[in-house]
Amino acid sequence: MKELEDILLTTSEIPLAKKTVLNISYTGNVIRDSISNTLKPSDISIEQFNVLRILRGQKGKATNLQDIQRRMVSKMSNTTRLVDKLILKGFVERFICKKNRRKVEIFITPQGLEFLKEIDPLVAEAETDITSPLSEEELKTLNNLLTKLRN
């Protein structure tokens, strides 16, 4: 198990607050890379996958870009661009509301739902592999600590 100083190739002692922030950032990138590599053969990004999961959670009801954006894990994502890419793949449909032409309704397609059925087990396996060095109790503690940091 490599220490952060070894990864960063530094011999200087890193102050604890800085080391914690760097460690979380670096670990986040490692996790992101692992999930991205799992999704890459399916030609889909983590953000696109997140949009599909949000739309599946609507259980057939329409949603709009603002609701999707609010629920995104990465708030920096360009939701319009993500939805456009998913439309091109046939995973999502967008309709203009007949009663209010300014309102855009977004749905996941049966093809999008089928894609999620195929990819979900692969992502779940990657998540299990990533977290496998930790016990269930350690995972609970880590989640509690991360929640505490965010709040």
mmCIF file of C-alpha atoms in Angstrom:
data_model
loop_
_atom_site.group_PDB
_atom_site.id
_atom_site.type_symbol
_atom_site.label_atom_id
_atom_site.label_comp_id
_atom_site.label_asym_id
_atom_site.label_seq_id
_atom_site.Cartn_x
_atom_site.Cartn_y
_atom_site.Cartn_z
ATOM 1 C CA MET A 1 0.000 0.000 0.000
ATOM 2 C CA LYS A 2 1.645 3.208 -1.217
ATOM 3 C CA GLU A 3 1.535 6.271 0.987
ATOM 4 C CA LEU A 4 0.508 9.575 -0.588
ATOM 5 C CA GLU A 5 4.052 10.957 -0.233
ATOM 6 C CA ASP A 6 5.351 8.016 -2.313
ATOM 7 C CA ILE A 7 2.727 8.605 -4.991
ATOM 8 C CA LEU A 8 3.533 12.325 -5.121
ATOM 9 C CA LEU A 9 7.282 11.589 -4.956
ATOM 10 C CA THR A 10 7.892 13.994 -2.105
ATOM 11 C CA THR A 11 10.150 13.633 0.895
ATOM 12 C CA SER A 12 8.622 16.622 2.672
ATOM 13 C CA GLU A 13 6.018 16.064 5.327
ATOM 14 C CA ILE A 14 2.608 17.185 4.084
ATOM 15 C CA PRO A 15 0.444 19.006 6.646
ATOM 16 C CA LEU A 16 -2.434 16.758 7.735
ATOM 17 C CA ALA A 17 -5.261 18.946 6.341
ATOM 18 C CA LYS A 18 -3.516 19.238 2.963
ATOM 19 C CA LYS A 19 -2.669 15.516 2.952
ATOM 20 C CA THR A 20 -6.317 14.659 3.642
ATOM 21 C CA VAL A 21 -7.615 16.854 0.812
ATOM 22 C CA LEU A 22 -4.966 15.564 -1.618
ATOM 23 C CA ASN A 23 -5.668 11.970 -0.578
ATOM 24 C CA ILE A 24 -9.422 12.357 -1.166
ATOM 25 C CA SER A 25 -8.834 14.071 -4.536
ATOM 26 C CA TYR A 26 -6.308 11.482 -5.684
ATOM 27 C CA THR A 27 -8.508 8.580 -4.544
ATOM 28 C CA GLY A 28 -11.507 10.147 -6.292
ATOM 29 C CA ASN A 29 -9.521 10.213 -9.528
ATOM 30 C CA VAL A 30 -8.468 6.576 -9.102
ATOM 31 C CA ILE A 31 -12.110 5.562 -8.557
ATOM 32 C CA ARG A 32 -13.294 7.695 -11.486
ATOM 33 C CA ASP A 33 -10.669 6.131 -13.783
ATOM 34 C CA SER A 34 -11.725 2.628 -12.753
ATOM 35 C CA ILE A 35 -15.426 3.280 -13.435
ATOM 36 C CA SER A 36 -14.560 5.074 -16.710
ATOM 37 C CA ASN A 37 -12.532 2.056 -17.837
ATOM 38 C CA THR A 38 -15.504 -0.187 -17.068
ATOM 39 C CA LEU A 39 -17.837 2.006 -19.157
ATOM 40 C CA LYS A 40 -15.377 2.735 -21.985
ATOM 41 C CA PRO A 41 -16.055 -0.437 -24.054
ATOM 42 C CA SER A 42 -19.740 0.588 -24.126
ATOM 43 C CA ASP A 43 -18.799 4.065 -25.403
ATOM 44 C CA ILE A 44 -20.470 5.886 -22.530
ATOM 45 C CA SER A 45 -19.122 8.354 -19.988
ATOM 46 C CA ILE A 46 -19.708 8.344 -16.247
ATOM 47 C CA GLU A 47 -21.862 11.460 -16.652
ATOM 48 C CA GLN A 48 -23.997 9.845 -19.375
ATOM 49 C CA PHE A 49 -24.385 6.765 -17.187
ATOM 50 C CA ASN A 50 -25.475 9.025 -14.310
ATOM 51 C CA VAL A 51 -28.116 10.696 -16.528
ATOM 52 C CA LEU A 52 -29.468 7.278 -17.554
ATOM 53 C CA ARG A 53 -29.735 6.182 -13.914
ATOM 54 C CA ILE A 54 -31.541 9.408 -13.021
ATOM 55 C CA LEU A 55 -34.010 8.887 -15.872
ATOM 56 C CA ARG A 56 -34.556 5.234 -14.922
ATOM 57 C CA GLY A 57 -35.382 6.429 -11.413
ATOM 58 C CA GLN A 58 -38.248 8.462 -12.886
ATOM 59 C CA LYS A 59 -40.047 5.132 -13.528
ATOM 60 C CA GLY A 60 -41.463 6.215 -16.897
ATOM 61 C CA LYS A 61 -42.313 9.771 -15.881
ATOM 62 C CA ALA A 62 -40.883 12.717 -17.773
ATOM 63 C CA THR A 63 -38.275 15.007 -16.285
ATOM 64 C CA ASN A 64 -36.503 18.129 -17.446
ATOM 65 C CA LEU A 65 -32.923 19.309 -17.784
ATOM 66 C CA GLN A 66 -33.022 21.284 -14.530
ATOM 67 C CA ASP A 67 -34.154 18.257 -12.514
ATOM 68 C CA ILE A 68 -31.469 16.093 -14.097
ATOM 69 C CA GLN A 69 -28.808 18.749 -13.404
ATOM 70 C CA ARG A 70 -29.918 19.052 -9.768
ATOM 71 C CA ARG A 71 -29.509 15.294 -9.265
ATOM 72 C CA MET A 72 -26.165 14.905 -11.076
ATOM 73 C CA VAL A 73 -23.202 13.694 -9.038
ATOM 74 C CA SER A 74 -20.946 16.036 -11.037
ATOM 75 C CA LYS A 75 -22.640 19.434 -11.033
ATOM 76 C CA MET A 76 -20.177 20.725 -13.650
ATOM 77 C CA SER A 77 -21.632 18.532 -16.385
ATOM 78 C CA ASN A 78 -23.267 20.106 -19.435
ATOM 79 C CA THR A 79 -26.597 18.330 -19.120
ATOM 80 C CA THR A 80 -27.916 19.463 -22.515
ATOM 81 C CA ARG A 81 -24.866 18.025 -24.274
ATOM 82 C CA LEU A 82 -25.103 14.775 -22.288
ATOM 83 C CA VAL A 83 -28.786 14.335 -23.181
ATOM 84 C CA ASP A 84 -28.040 15.120 -26.852
ATOM 85 C CA LYS A 85 -25.388 12.369 -26.931
ATOM 86 C CA LEU A 86 -27.776 9.897 -25.288
ATOM 87 C CA ILE A 87 -30.471 10.772 -27.854
ATOM 88 C CA LEU A 88 -28.013 9.974 -30.665
ATOM 89 C CA LYS A 89 -27.378 6.575 -29.046
ATOM 90 C CA GLY A 90 -31.127 5.918 -28.850
ATOM 91 C CA PHE A 91 -31.099 5.733 -25.030
ATOM 92 C CA VAL A 92 -33.145 8.901 -24.401
ATOM 93 C CA GLU A 93 -36.006 10.806 -26.053
ATOM 94 C CA ARG A 94 -36.827 14.483 -25.737
ATOM 95 C CA PHE A 95 -40.256 15.960 -26.426
ATOM 96 C CA ILE A 96 -41.593 19.493 -26.449
ATOM 97 C CA CYS A 97 -44.647 19.743 -24.174
ATOM 98 C CA LYS A 98 -47.775 20.451 -26.255
ATOM 99 C CA LYS A 99 -49.340 22.620 -23.534
ATOM 100 C CA ASN A 100 -46.211 24.657 -22.821
ATOM 101 C CA ARG A 101 -43.751 24.801 -25.735
ATOM 102 C CA ARG A 102 -40.985 26.106 -23.454
ATOM 103 C CA LYS A 103 -41.127 22.903 -21.415
ATOM 104 C CA VAL A 104 -38.945 20.025 -22.613
ATOM 105 C CA GLU A 105 -39.709 16.518 -21.359
ATOM 106 C CA ILE A 106 -36.999 13.863 -21.274
ATOM 107 C CA PHE A 107 -37.583 10.099 -21.066
ATOM 108 C CA ILE A 108 -35.369 7.021 -21.052
ATOM 109 C CA THR A 109 -36.119 4.650 -23.946
ATOM 110 C CA PRO A 110 -36.579 0.864 -23.712
ATOM 111 C CA GLN A 111 -33.146 0.638 -25.383
ATOM 112 C CA GLY A 112 -31.700 2.821 -22.623
ATOM 113 C CA LEU A 113 -33.271 0.614 -19.949
ATOM 114 C CA GLU A 114 -31.908 -2.497 -21.655
ATOM 115 C CA PHE A 115 -28.443 -0.940 -21.836
ATOM 116 C CA LEU A 116 -28.547 -0.238 -18.081
ATOM 117 C CA LYS A 117 -29.505 -3.879 -17.398
ATOM 118 C CA GLU A 118 -26.367 -4.945 -19.265
ATOM 119 C CA ILE A 119 -23.957 -2.385 -17.805
ATOM 120 C CA ASP A 120 -25.205 -2.265 -14.173
ATOM 121 C CA PRO A 121 -23.590 -5.592 -13.173
ATOM 122 C CA LEU A 122 -20.246 -4.488 -14.644
ATOM 123 C CA VAL A 123 -20.329 -1.198 -12.724
ATOM 124 C CA ALA A 124 -21.404 -3.000 -9.541
ATOM 125 C CA GLU A 125 -18.472 -5.402 -9.949
ATOM 126 C CA ALA A 126 -16.061 -2.479 -10.406
ATOM 127 C CA GLU A 127 -17.477 -0.775 -7.297
ATOM 128 C CA THR A 128 -17.073 -3.996 -5.316
ATOM 129 C CA ASP A 129 -13.484 -4.392 -6.547
ATOM 130 C CA ILE A 130 -12.663 -0.775 -5.638
ATOM 131 C CA THR A 131 -14.046 -1.095 -2.109
ATOM 132 C CA SER A 132 -12.869 -4.685 -1.479
ATOM 133 C CA PRO A 133 -9.861 -3.697 0.690
ATOM 134 C CA LEU A 134 -12.271 -2.274 3.282
ATOM 135 C CA SER A 135 -14.523 -4.183 5.673
ATOM 136 C CA GLU A 136 -18.234 -3.394 5.854
ATOM 137 C CA GLU A 137 -17.644 -1.510 9.102
ATOM 138 C CA GLU A 138 -14.810 0.500 7.519
ATOM 139 C CA LEU A 139 -17.048 1.349 4.547
ATOM 140 C CA LYS A 140 -19.765 2.613 6.901
ATOM 141 C CA THR A 141 -17.209 4.675 8.816
ATOM 142 C CA LEU A 142 -15.746 6.080 5.596
ATOM 143 C CA ASN A 143 -19.206 7.058 4.341
ATOM 144 C CA ASN A 144 -20.004 8.750 7.645
ATOM 145 C CA LEU A 145 -16.710 10.655 7.588
ATOM 146 C CA LEU A 146 -17.182 11.789 3.980
ATOM 147 C CA THR A 147 -20.713 12.951 4.762
ATOM 148 C CA LYS A 148 -19.343 14.850 7.763
ATOM 149 C CA LEU A 149 -16.730 16.549 5.538
ATOM 150 C CA ARG A 150 -19.390 17.641 3.009
ATOM 151 C CA ASN A 151 -21.640 19.069 5.690
#
